[in-house]
mmCIF file of C-alpha atoms in Angstrom:
data_model
loop_
_atom_site.group_PDB
_atom_site.id
_atom_site.type_symbol
_atom_site.label_atom_id
_atom_site.label_comp_id
_atom_site.label_asym_id
_atom_site.label_seq_id
_atom_site.Cartn_x
_atom_site.Cartn_y
_atom_site.Cartn_z
ATOM 1 C CA MET A 153 91.256 140.102 64.900
ATOM 2 C CA GLY A 154 88.226 141.680 66.524
ATOM 3 C CA ASP A 155 87.760 140.541 70.131
ATOM 4 C CA SER A 156 90.759 140.509 72.457
ATOM 5 C CA LEU A 157 91.466 138.769 75.748
ATOM 6 C CA VAL A 158 91.018 141.697 78.105
ATOM 7 C CA THR A 159 88.512 140.322 80.639
ATOM 8 C CA ARG A 160 89.927 138.205 83.441
ATOM 9 C CA PRO A 161 88.549 134.651 83.758
ATOM 10 C CA GLY A 162 85.584 134.633 86.090
ATOM 11 C CA SER A 163 84.910 138.379 85.843
ATOM 12 C CA THR A 164 81.352 137.974 84.456
ATOM 13 C CA PRO A 165 78.700 139.332 86.884
ATOM 14 C CA ASP A 166 77.741 136.479 89.197
ATOM 15 C CA ARG A 167 73.975 137.024 89.360
ATOM 16 C CA GLU A 168 71.551 134.107 89.068
ATOM 17 C CA PRO A 169 69.812 132.931 86.991
ATOM 18 C CA TRP A 170 71.121 135.151 84.193
ATOM 19 C CA ALA A 171 74.786 134.562 85.004
ATOM 20 C CA ASP A 172 74.333 130.796 84.867
ATOM 21 C CA LEU A 173 72.366 131.039 81.631
ATOM 22 C CA PHE A 174 75.085 133.266 80.127
ATOM 23 C CA ARG A 175 77.802 130.748 81.029
ATOM 24 C CA LYS A 176 75.846 127.920 79.458
ATOM 25 C CA GLN A 177 75.241 129.908 76.273
ATOM 26 C CA VAL A 178 78.927 130.815 75.939
ATOM 27 C CA ALA A 179 79.976 127.179 76.373
ATOM 28 C CA ALA A 180 77.280 125.961 73.975
ATOM 29 C CA ASN A 181 78.317 128.498 71.334
ATOM 30 C CA ALA A 182 81.966 127.411 71.526
ATOM 31 C CA ARG A 183 80.937 123.757 71.370
ATOM 32 C CA PHE A 184 78.734 124.431 68.333
ATOM 33 C CA TRP A 185 81.564 126.038 66.350
ATOM 34 C CA ALA A 186 84.053 123.331 67.340
ATOM 35 C CA GLU A 187 81.662 120.662 66.072
ATOM 36 C CA GLN A 188 80.956 122.607 62.883
ATOM 37 C CA ILE A 189 84.653 122.872 62.015
ATOM 38 C CA ALA A 190 85.592 119.335 63.043
ATOM 39 C CA GLY A 191 82.605 117.776 61.310
ATOM 40 C CA HIS A 192 82.879 119.572 57.983
ATOM 41 C CA PRO A 193 84.592 117.565 55.211
ATOM 42 C CA ALA A 194 86.391 120.679 53.962
ATOM 43 C CA GLY A 195 87.922 121.310 57.380
ATOM 44 C CA ILE A 196 89.442 124.760 57.687
ATOM 45 C CA THR A 197 87.905 125.926 54.403
ATOM 46 C CA SER A 198 84.419 125.909 55.925
ATOM 47 C CA ALA A 199 85.572 128.137 58.775
ATOM 48 C CA HIS A 200 86.569 131.058 56.560
ATOM 49 C CA PRO A 201 83.173 132.803 56.081
ATOM 50 C CA GLU A 202 82.462 132.663 59.836
ATOM 51 C CA ARG A 203 85.907 133.706 61.031
ATOM 52 C CA ASP A 204 84.742 136.722 63.054
ATOM 53 C CA ASN A 205 81.929 134.775 64.743
ATOM 54 C CA ILE A 206 84.314 131.968 65.660
ATOM 55 C CA ILE A 207 86.886 134.382 67.100
ATOM 56 C CA LYS A 208 84.156 136.076 69.142
ATOM 57 C CA ALA A 209 82.879 132.743 70.462
ATOM 58 C CA LEU A 210 86.400 131.647 71.390
ATOM 59 C CA SER A 211 87.271 134.951 73.052
ATOM 60 C CA ARG A 212 84.162 134.828 75.234
ATOM 61 C CA ALA A 213 84.684 131.173 76.153
ATOM 62 C CA LEU A 214 88.284 131.809 77.212
ATOM 63 C CA GLN A 215 87.037 134.495 79.619
ATOM 64 C CA LEU A 216 85.047 131.885 81.557
ATOM 65 C CA GLU A 217 86.797 129.089 83.449
ATOM 66 C CA THR A 218 83.580 127.054 83.250
ATOM 67 C CA ALA A 219 83.773 127.042 79.425
ATOM 68 C CA TRP A 220 87.407 125.919 79.220
ATOM 69 C CA ALA A 221 86.688 122.467 77.692
ATOM 70 C CA PRO A 222 84.659 123.630 74.645
ATOM 71 C CA ALA A 223 87.012 126.622 74.294
ATOM 72 C CA THR A 224 89.968 124.238 74.022
ATOM 73 C CA ASP A 225 88.161 122.055 71.484
ATOM 74 C CA LEU A 226 87.298 125.120 69.410
ATOM 75 C CA LEU A 227 90.827 126.510 69.520
ATOM 76 C CA LEU A 228 92.388 123.207 68.453
ATOM 77 C CA ALA A 229 89.859 122.813 65.641
ATOM 78 C CA PHE A 230 90.371 126.380 64.393
ATOM 79 C CA HIS A 231 94.168 126.484 64.820
ATOM 80 C CA PRO A 232 95.039 125.134 61.326
ATOM 81 C CA TYR A 233 93.023 127.894 59.692
ATOM 82 C CA MET A 234 94.587 130.683 61.743
ATOM 83 C CA GLU A 235 98.114 129.328 61.326
ATOM 84 C CA ARG A 236 97.725 129.082 57.562
ATOM 85 C CA ARG A 237 96.251 132.573 57.408
ATOM 86 C CA GLY A 238 99.589 133.816 58.742
ATOM 87 C CA VAL A 239 98.420 135.690 61.873
ATOM 88 C CA MET A 240 100.874 133.919 64.165
ATOM 89 C CA ALA A 241 101.638 136.638 66.726
ATOM 90 C CA GLU A 242 97.974 137.552 67.294
ATOM 91 C CA TRP A 243 96.775 133.943 67.418
ATOM 92 C CA GLU A 244 99.564 133.077 69.877
ATOM 93 C CA GLN A 245 97.771 135.158 72.536
ATOM 94 C CA PHE A 246 94.729 132.900 72.304
ATOM 95 C CA VAL A 247 96.805 129.704 72.459
ATOM 96 C CA GLU A 248 98.755 130.909 75.503
ATOM 97 C CA ALA A 249 95.548 131.943 77.289
ATOM 98 C CA CYS A 250 94.015 128.539 76.640
ATOM 99 C CA LEU A 251 97.213 126.783 77.762
ATOM 100 C CA ALA A 252 97.156 128.634 81.088
ATOM 101 C CA ILE A 253 93.549 127.552 81.694
ATOM 102 C CA CYS A 254 94.243 123.899 80.798
ATOM 103 C CA ARG A 255 97.198 123.848 83.196
ATOM 104 C CA ARG A 256 94.986 125.166 85.996
ATOM 105 C CA GLN A 257 92.451 122.468 85.172
ATOM 106 C CA GLY A 258 95.135 119.749 85.116
ATOM 107 C CA ASP A 259 94.311 118.525 81.590
ATOM 108 C CA LEU A 260 97.695 117.087 80.542
ATOM 109 C CA SER A 261 96.512 115.964 77.098
ATOM 110 C CA ALA A 262 95.135 119.389 76.165
ATOM 111 C CA GLU A 263 98.266 121.013 77.600
ATOM 112 C CA ALA A 264 100.498 118.878 75.360
ATOM 113 C CA ALA A 265 98.348 119.616 72.306
ATOM 114 C CA LEU A 266 98.599 123.356 72.938
ATOM 115 C CA LEU A 267 102.366 123.143 73.472
ATOM 116 C CA ASP A 268 102.594 121.476 70.068
ATOM 117 C CA ARG A 269 100.549 124.294 68.483
ATOM 118 C CA LEU A 270 102.703 126.928 70.151
ATOM 119 C CA GLY A 271 105.710 125.195 68.625
ATOM 120 C CA GLU A 272 104.162 125.589 65.175
ATOM 121 C CA LEU A 273 103.617 129.310 65.723
ATOM 122 C CA LYS A 274 107.172 129.799 67.002
ATOM 123 C CA ARG A 275 108.509 127.884 64.000
ATOM 124 C CA ASP A 276 106.588 130.083 61.577
ATOM 125 C CA GLN A 277 108.041 133.176 63.256
ATOM 126 C CA GLY A 278 111.591 131.829 62.969
ATOM 127 C CA ALA A 279 112.014 131.136 66.716
ATOM 128 C CA TRP A 280 113.285 127.618 66.060
ATOM 129 C CA ASP A 281 114.925 126.913 69.429
ATOM 130 C CA GLU A 282 111.677 127.757 71.220
ATOM 131 C CA ALA A 283 109.772 125.603 68.738
ATOM 132 C CA VAL A 284 112.055 122.626 69.463
ATOM 133 C CA THR A 285 111.426 123.059 73.190
ATOM 134 C CA TYR A 286 107.637 123.107 72.771
ATOM 135 C CA HIS A 287 107.505 120.134 70.376
ATOM 136 C CA THR A 288 109.869 118.094 72.557
ATOM 137 C CA GLN A 289 107.787 118.784 75.669
ATOM 138 C CA ALA A 290 104.620 117.840 73.796
ATOM 139 C CA SER A 291 106.042 114.578 72.409
ATOM 140 C CA LEU A 292 107.329 113.469 75.829
ATOM 141 C CA GLN A 293 104.027 114.322 77.491
ATOM 142 C CA PHE A 294 102.058 112.392 74.860
ATOM 143 C CA GLN A 295 104.429 109.438 75.302
ATOM 144 C CA GLU A 296 103.678 109.374 79.035
ATOM 145 C CA LEU A 297 99.954 109.536 78.267
ATOM 146 C CA GLY A 298 100.205 106.717 75.695
ATOM 147 C CA GLN A 299 98.691 108.840 72.896
ATOM 148 C CA LYS A 300 100.454 107.534 69.779
ATOM 149 C CA ALA A 301 98.737 109.667 67.138
ATOM 150 C CA GLU A 302 99.290 112.892 69.059
ATOM 151 C CA ARG A 303 102.907 111.911 69.748
ATOM 152 C CA ALA A 304 103.403 111.245 66.024
ATOM 153 C CA ARG A 305 102.157 114.755 65.272
ATOM 154 C CA ALA A 306 104.517 116.352 67.787
ATOM 155 C CA LEU A 307 107.483 114.270 66.575
ATOM 156 C CA GLY A 308 106.661 115.179 62.989
ATOM 157 C CA ASN A 309 106.639 118.861 63.913
ATOM 158 C CA LEU A 310 109.943 118.406 65.740
ATOM 159 C CA GLY A 311 111.387 116.902 62.556
ATOM 160 C CA VAL A 312 110.173 119.922 60.590
ATOM 161 C CA VAL A 313 112.062 122.345 62.833
ATOM 162 C CA HIS A 314 115.235 120.227 62.863
ATOM 163 C CA ARG A 315 115.151 120.242 59.055
ATOM 164 C CA LEU A 316 114.851 124.022 59.025
ATOM 165 C CA GLN A 317 117.856 124.116 61.358
ATOM 166 C CA ARG A 318 119.668 121.821 58.881
ATOM 167 C CA ARG A 319 120.073 119.237 61.615
ATOM 168 C CA PHE A 320 119.243 116.422 59.220
ATOM 169 C CA PRO A 321 120.191 113.394 61.386
ATOM 170 C CA GLU A 322 117.941 114.700 64.184
ATOM 171 C CA ALA A 323 115.194 115.431 61.648
ATOM 172 C CA ARG A 324 115.324 111.893 60.239
ATOM 173 C CA LEU A 325 115.322 110.393 63.741
ATOM 174 C CA ALA A 326 112.232 112.355 64.767
ATOM 175 C CA LEU A 327 110.393 111.647 61.503
ATOM 176 C CA LEU A 328 111.123 107.917 61.508
ATOM 177 C CA ALA A 329 109.916 107.709 65.116
ATOM 178 C CA ALA A 330 106.785 109.593 64.040
ATOM 179 C CA LEU A 331 106.287 107.177 61.142
ATOM 180 C CA ASP A 332 106.434 104.220 63.550
ATOM 181 C CA CYS A 333 103.736 105.848 65.694
ATOM 182 C CA CYS A 334 101.584 106.507 62.604
ATOM 183 C CA GLN A 335 101.785 102.903 61.475
ATOM 184 C CA ALA A 336 100.998 101.685 64.996
ATOM 185 C CA CYS A 337 97.841 103.793 65.270
ATOM 186 C CA GLY A 338 96.821 103.545 61.585
ATOM 187 C CA ASP A 339 96.410 107.287 61.041
ATOM 188 C CA LEU A 340 96.809 107.777 57.270
ATOM 189 C CA GLN A 341 96.726 111.576 57.352
ATOM 190 C CA LEU A 342 99.517 111.717 59.906
ATOM 191 C CA GLN A 343 101.449 109.202 57.834
ATOM 192 C CA ALA A 344 101.061 111.459 54.791
ATOM 193 C CA PHE A 345 102.271 114.446 56.810
ATOM 194 C CA VAL A 346 105.376 112.577 57.994
ATOM 195 C CA LEU A 347 106.168 111.211 54.511
ATOM 196 C CA ASN A 348 105.925 114.742 53.143
ATOM 197 C CA GLU A 349 108.395 116.021 55.731
ATOM 198 C CA LEU A 350 110.728 113.070 55.149
ATOM 199 C CA GLY A 351 110.677 113.951 51.450
ATOM 200 C CA LEU A 352 111.778 117.479 52.314
ATOM 201 C CA VAL A 353 114.753 116.149 54.280
ATOM 202 C CA GLN A 354 115.702 113.980 51.288
ATOM 203 C CA HIS A 355 115.286 116.981 48.988
ATOM 204 C CA ASP A 356 117.500 119.160 51.183
ATOM 205 C CA GLU A 357 120.164 116.437 51.136
ATOM 206 C CA TYR A 358 120.014 116.388 47.315
ATOM 207 C CA GLN A 359 118.344 112.955 47.208
ATOM 208 C CA HIS A 360 115.750 114.236 44.761
ATOM 209 C CA GLN A 361 114.523 110.934 43.314
ATOM 210 C CA GLU A 362 113.975 109.561 46.832
ATOM 211 C CA ALA A 363 112.175 112.792 47.694
ATOM 212 C CA ILE A 364 109.868 112.438 44.688
ATOM 213 C CA ALA A 365 108.971 108.901 45.796
ATOM 214 C CA SER A 366 108.115 110.160 49.310
ATOM 215 C CA PHE A 367 106.055 113.070 47.952
ATOM 216 C CA GLU A 368 104.127 110.813 45.577
ATOM 217 C CA ALA A 369 103.374 108.362 48.406
ATOM 218 C CA ALA A 370 102.182 111.238 50.589
ATOM 219 C CA SER A 371 100.034 112.631 47.743
ATOM 220 C CA ARG A 372 98.279 109.291 47.356
ATOM 221 C CA LEU A 373 97.436 109.230 51.054
ATOM 222 C CA TRP A 374 96.214 112.847 51.025
ATOM 223 C CA SER A 375 93.953 112.050 48.056
ATOM 224 C CA GLN A 376 92.741 108.861 49.721
ATOM 225 C CA THR A 377 91.779 110.717 52.894
ATOM 226 C CA GLY A 378 90.316 113.752 51.092
ATOM 227 C CA ASN A 379 92.656 116.405 52.484
ATOM 228 C CA PRO A 380 93.130 119.233 49.937
ATOM 229 C CA GLU A 381 95.384 121.268 52.244
ATOM 230 C CA GLY A 382 97.836 118.415 52.734
ATOM 231 C CA LEU A 383 97.741 117.529 49.046
ATOM 232 C CA ALA A 384 98.484 121.154 48.120
ATOM 233 C CA ARG A 385 101.522 121.283 50.375
ATOM 234 C CA THR A 386 102.920 118.021 49.043
ATOM 235 C CA GLN A 387 102.297 119.026 45.421
ATOM 236 C CA GLN A 388 104.267 122.191 46.090
ATOM 237 C CA ASN A 389 107.158 120.142 47.475
ATOM 238 C CA LEU A 390 106.966 117.764 44.524
ATOM 239 C CA GLY A 391 107.400 120.804 42.292
ATOM 240 C CA LEU A 392 110.538 121.759 44.225
ATOM 241 C CA ALA A 393 112.039 118.321 43.635
ATOM 242 C CA TYR A 394 111.302 118.498 39.900
ATOM 243 C CA LEU A 395 112.715 122.032 39.781
ATOM 244 C CA ALA A 396 115.949 120.770 41.348
ATOM 245 C CA LEU A 397 116.172 118.228 38.512
ATOM 246 C CA ASP A 398 115.535 120.984 35.915
ATOM 247 C CA ASP A 399 112.254 119.319 34.927
ATOM 248 C CA TRP A 400 110.521 122.665 34.537
ATOM 249 C CA GLU A 401 107.287 121.434 32.962
ATOM 250 C CA ARG A 402 106.533 118.975 35.767
ATOM 251 C CA ALA A 403 107.602 121.546 38.339
ATOM 252 C CA GLU A 404 105.258 124.174 36.891
ATOM 253 C CA SER A 405 102.400 121.671 36.729
ATOM 254 C CA ALA A 406 102.882 120.718 40.382
ATOM 255 C CA PHE A 407 103.040 124.356 41.506
ATOM 256 C CA HIS A 408 99.868 125.229 39.570
ATOM 257 C CA SER A 409 98.131 122.263 41.202
ATOM 258 C CA ALA A 410 99.206 123.509 44.637
ATOM 259 C CA ILE A 411 98.061 127.069 43.899
ATOM 260 C CA GLU A 412 94.602 125.909 42.777
ATOM 261 C CA LEU A 413 94.191 123.857 45.952
ATOM 262 C CA TYR A 414 95.386 126.681 48.212
ATOM 263 C CA GLN A 415 92.945 129.088 46.553
ATOM 264 C CA GLN A 416 90.145 126.732 47.574
ATOM 265 C CA THR A 417 91.337 126.498 51.180
ATOM 266 C CA HIS A 418 91.987 130.221 51.816
ATOM 267 C CA SER A 419 95.569 129.529 52.916
ATOM 268 C CA ARG A 420 97.086 132.942 52.270
ATOM 269 C CA LEU A 421 100.571 132.146 53.568
ATOM 270 C CA TYR A 422 100.959 128.832 51.756
ATOM 271 C CA LEU A 423 99.415 130.250 48.594
ATOM 272 C CA ALA A 424 102.152 132.898 48.679
ATOM 273 C CA LEU A 425 104.838 130.227 49.125
ATOM 274 C CA ALA A 426 103.516 128.212 46.185
ATOM 275 C CA SER A 427 103.395 131.368 44.070
ATOM 276 C CA MET A 428 106.994 132.161 45.019
ATOM 277 C CA ASN A 429 108.043 128.716 43.822
ATOM 278 C CA LEU A 430 106.213 129.279 40.542
ATOM 279 C CA GLY A 431 108.250 132.470 40.285
ATOM 280 C CA ASN A 432 111.350 130.296 40.612
ATOM 281 C CA VAL A 433 110.310 128.449 37.445
ATOM 282 C CA HIS A 434 110.112 131.804 35.639
ATOM 283 C CA LEU A 435 113.547 132.659 37.048
ATOM 284 C CA ARG A 436 115.068 129.418 35.738
ATOM 285 C CA ARG A 437 113.581 130.159 32.323
ATOM 286 C CA LYS A 438 115.154 133.636 32.469
ATOM 287 C CA GLN A 439 111.713 135.251 32.455
ATOM 288 C CA TYR A 440 112.966 137.786 34.971
ATOM 289 C CA GLY A 441 110.148 140.316 34.705
ATOM 290 C CA ARG A 442 107.475 137.673 35.341
ATOM 291 C CA ALA A 443 109.488 136.303 38.252
ATOM 292 C CA GLU A 444 109.892 139.753 39.808
ATOM 293 C CA ALA A 445 106.154 140.470 39.587
ATOM 294 C CA VAL A 446 105.337 137.220 41.414
ATOM 295 C CA TYR A 447 108.017 137.793 44.041
ATOM 296 C CA ARG A 448 106.813 141.321 44.834
ATOM 297 C CA GLN A 449 103.295 140.043 45.517
ATOM 298 C CA THR A 450 104.738 137.299 47.702
ATOM 299 C CA LYS A 451 106.922 139.762 49.620
ATOM 300 C CA ASP A 452 103.862 141.778 50.642
ATOM 301 C CA VAL A 453 102.250 138.675 52.164
ATOM 302 C CA MET A 454 105.433 137.670 54.005
ATOM 303 C CA GLU A 455 105.777 141.149 55.514
ATOM 304 C CA LYS A 456 102.138 141.251 56.640
ATOM 305 C CA THR A 457 102.154 137.765 58.154
ATOM 306 C CA GLY A 458 105.532 138.058 59.855
ATOM 307 C CA TYR A 459 106.795 134.836 58.271
ATOM 308 C CA SER A 460 110.492 135.683 58.519
ATOM 309 C CA TRP A 461 111.884 132.647 56.682
ATOM 310 C CA GLY A 462 109.687 133.256 53.649
ATOM 311 C CA HIS A 463 110.454 136.977 53.759
ATOM 312 C CA ALA A 464 114.211 136.332 53.707
ATOM 313 C CA GLN A 465 113.836 133.866 50.853
ATOM 314 C CA VAL A 466 111.720 136.106 48.646
ATOM 315 C CA LEU A 467 114.115 139.035 49.181
ATOM 316 C CA ASN A 468 116.937 136.822 47.910
ATOM 317 C CA ASN A 469 114.821 135.774 44.928
ATOM 318 C CA LEU A 470 113.970 139.386 44.128
ATOM 319 C CA GLY A 471 117.688 140.108 44.116
ATOM 320 C CA MET A 472 118.226 137.385 41.520
ATOM 321 C CA ALA A 473 115.334 138.622 39.360
ATOM 322 C CA CYS A 474 116.735 142.173 39.442
ATOM 323 C CA THR A 475 120.227 140.856 38.646
ATOM 324 C CA GLY A 476 118.821 139.180 35.547
ATOM 325 C CA GLN A 477 117.418 142.546 34.439
ATOM 326 C CA GLU A 478 120.650 144.397 35.328
ATOM 327 C CA GLU A 479 118.841 146.469 37.936
ATOM 328 C CA TRP A 480 122.002 146.527 40.025
ATOM 329 C CA HIS A 481 121.032 148.958 42.778
ATOM 330 C CA GLN A 482 117.758 147.165 43.544
ATOM 331 C CA ALA A 483 119.442 143.763 43.375
ATOM 332 C CA GLU A 484 122.085 144.764 45.921
ATOM 333 C CA ASP A 485 119.439 146.217 48.239
ATOM 334 C CA PHE A 486 117.342 143.033 48.149
ATOM 335 C CA PHE A 487 120.359 140.776 48.706
ATOM 336 C CA ARG A 488 121.603 142.812 51.658
ATOM 337 C CA ARG A 489 118.159 142.816 53.269
ATOM 338 C CA SER A 490 117.959 139.062 52.779
ATOM 339 C CA ILE A 491 121.439 138.581 54.271
ATOM 340 C CA ALA A 492 120.502 140.662 57.329
ATOM 341 C CA LEU A 493 117.315 138.668 57.882
ATOM 342 C CA TRP A 494 119.066 135.296 57.498
ATOM 343 C CA ARG A 495 121.661 136.497 60.027
ATOM 344 C CA GLN A 496 118.857 137.433 62.411
ATOM 345 C CA LEU A 497 117.298 133.979 61.960
ATOM 346 C CA GLY A 498 120.625 132.242 62.621
ATOM 347 C CA GLU A 499 120.636 130.488 59.216
ATOM 348 C CA PRO A 500 124.293 130.511 58.026
ATOM 349 C CA VAL A 501 123.754 128.395 54.901
ATOM 350 C CA SER A 502 120.969 130.560 53.496
ATOM 351 C CA GLN A 503 122.927 133.671 54.480
ATOM 352 C CA ALA A 504 125.981 132.385 52.603
ATOM 353 C CA ASN A 505 123.767 131.570 49.615
ATOM 354 C CA ALA A 506 122.450 135.149 49.500
ATOM 355 C CA GLU A 507 126.023 136.439 49.828
ATOM 356 C CA ASP A 508 127.095 134.227 46.924
ATOM 357 C CA ASN A 509 124.240 135.635 44.833
ATOM 358 C CA LEU A 510 125.267 139.187 45.742
ATOM 359 C CA ALA A 511 128.840 138.374 44.724
ATOM 360 C CA GLU A 512 127.595 137.075 41.383
ATOM 361 C CA ALA A 513 125.878 140.422 40.778
ATOM 362 C CA TYR A 514 129.181 142.143 41.559
ATOM 363 C CA LEU A 515 131.019 139.847 39.134
ATOM 364 C CA LEU A 516 128.642 140.774 36.328
ATOM 365 C CA GLN A 517 129.540 144.426 36.982
ATOM 366 C CA HIS A 518 133.286 143.610 37.176
ATOM 367 C CA ARG A 519 133.352 144.750 40.805
ATOM 368 C CA TRP A 520 136.060 142.221 41.580
ATOM 369 C CA GLU A 521 137.130 143.343 45.040
ATOM 370 C CA ASP A 522 133.562 143.736 46.297
ATOM 371 C CA ALA A 523 132.859 140.211 45.061
ATOM 372 C CA ARG A 524 136.004 138.834 46.696
ATOM 373 C CA GLU A 525 135.108 140.349 50.074
ATOM 374 C CA VAL A 526 131.578 138.914 50.079
ATOM 375 C CA LEU A 527 132.704 135.488 48.819
ATOM 376 C CA ASN A 528 135.372 135.191 51.507
ATOM 377 C CA GLN A 529 132.777 136.052 54.141
ATOM 378 C CA ALA A 530 130.433 133.385 52.763
ATOM 379 C CA ARG A 531 133.173 130.765 52.652
ATOM 380 C CA GLU A 532 134.221 131.525 56.211
ATOM 381 C CA ARG A 533 130.599 131.178 57.309
ATOM 382 C CA LEU A 534 130.427 127.645 55.906
ATOM 383 C CA SER A 535 133.855 126.534 57.118
ATOM 384 C CA GLY A 536 132.600 124.859 60.286
ATOM 385 C CA LEU A 537 129.753 122.955 58.611
ATOM 386 C CA GLU A 538 129.841 119.451 57.185
ATOM 387 C CA PRO A 539 130.553 119.760 53.409
ATOM 388 C CA ALA A 540 127.577 117.712 52.229
ATOM 389 C CA GLY A 541 124.393 118.344 50.247
ATOM 390 C CA ARG A 542 123.574 122.017 49.859
ATOM 391 C CA VAL A 543 126.705 123.117 51.746
ATOM 392 C CA GLU A 544 128.946 121.150 49.388
ATOM 393 C CA ALA A 545 127.224 122.582 46.305
ATOM 394 C CA LEU A 546 127.401 126.106 47.699
ATOM 395 C CA LEU A 547 131.111 125.814 48.514
ATOM 396 C CA SER A 548 131.709 124.682 44.937
ATOM 397 C CA ASP A 549 129.863 127.752 43.597
ATOM 398 C CA ILE A 550 131.803 130.074 45.890
ATOM 399 C CA ASP A 551 135.154 128.604 44.818
ATOM 400 C CA GLU A 552 134.169 128.921 41.162
ATOM 401 C CA HIS A 553 133.253 132.565 41.689
ATOM 402 C CA LEU A 554 136.544 133.197 43.499
ATOM 403 C CA CYS A 555 138.348 131.805 40.448
ATOM 404 C CA THR A 556 136.382 134.272 38.320
ATOM 405 C CA VAL A 557 137.549 137.064 40.615
ATOM 406 C CA GLU A 558 141.182 136.019 40.171
ATOM 407 C CA ALA A 559 140.786 135.824 36.406
ATOM 408 C CA GLY A 560 139.112 139.227 36.338
ATOM 409 C CA THR A 561 141.725 140.969 38.460
ATOM 410 C CA ALA A 562 144.516 139.397 36.386
ATOM 411 C CA LYS A 563 143.211 141.250 33.335
ATOM 412 C CA ILE A 564 143.400 144.644 35.044
ATOM 413 C CA PRO A 565 146.494 146.465 33.693
ATOM 414 C CA GLU A 566 148.945 147.730 36.275
ATOM 415 C CA ALA A 567 149.161 151.493 36.691
#
């Protein structure tokens, strides 16, 4: 990322008048870039060509306690770009450095905002418990400060993490509270963000028509407020809902719309996610070679960015694409890598799903006992979870595959 935070705050030579002039120039430079990003209609898109200059300005400002205010403004303005570029671990160093300064300065509002951003970075790295802690702290702090819009943002982010944890009641509670805050403060972009996340909860609970309604409402608000990044994300989610209903044409159209928007906004990570979902359309159409090509490109991005959830998902999808082409060895390798990563992330439902897919590959090869072992492991993994939504559908698939195992072994002649 270029500059790093190696100089201690206040370590600049303290000679007048040059030292004072230097401090003023550093603060002014940070303030200039913060205003440029915040004031540009394209938001994070405009920051892309000047990325190195912005990082340098921020790094220098964070090394001076006297420049902490413009440094904080610049970091918060530039955060969406860096998060979407998928450089979470490196960017986290800057956020933590800024948080430490704001705490020393006693700025509770900036502290809460930075806690919320740290939660986003932890979420993207799969550290969901830490993310919940940061978002909860931020929302409570904003509540004490009476900042409704900022509290809505933190609550919305909390709902996102709870959804990823499959804690749907908690996700709904956080998102509905966020929606109340949005309506109270009249922030349409935040309202669009919350509606998008509510649609994802509905989608995950197999309420696809309700999800489509939420995504369409969010899309209208994104268009109304001129936010291409938000519109891209919601169009991608709309495609997922249509894909779940086997409406492949509308799904493909929505994914292409998302990809075009992400290409304009330089969002490498989210562009990869949208491309992966387009690969899922190819997979449903049994265009396995096309799906595999898309997934392999996506996998490279997930590995480079450290986005563990996306990496685990694309490994599972690669396993399915290879299964469709009867590339058994590669399929098994991808599934097992996906299973290991889901286990590491503490995601039992997605792990069981990958195990079920591995078992299906075994069934196609008539490897009955291997399939039985994996299916029993998957079923045991889901036994303590509420049999609703995705869990219920997955249990049904596992039981069906176990019946196939019994039928297959019954045909084996005794020695």
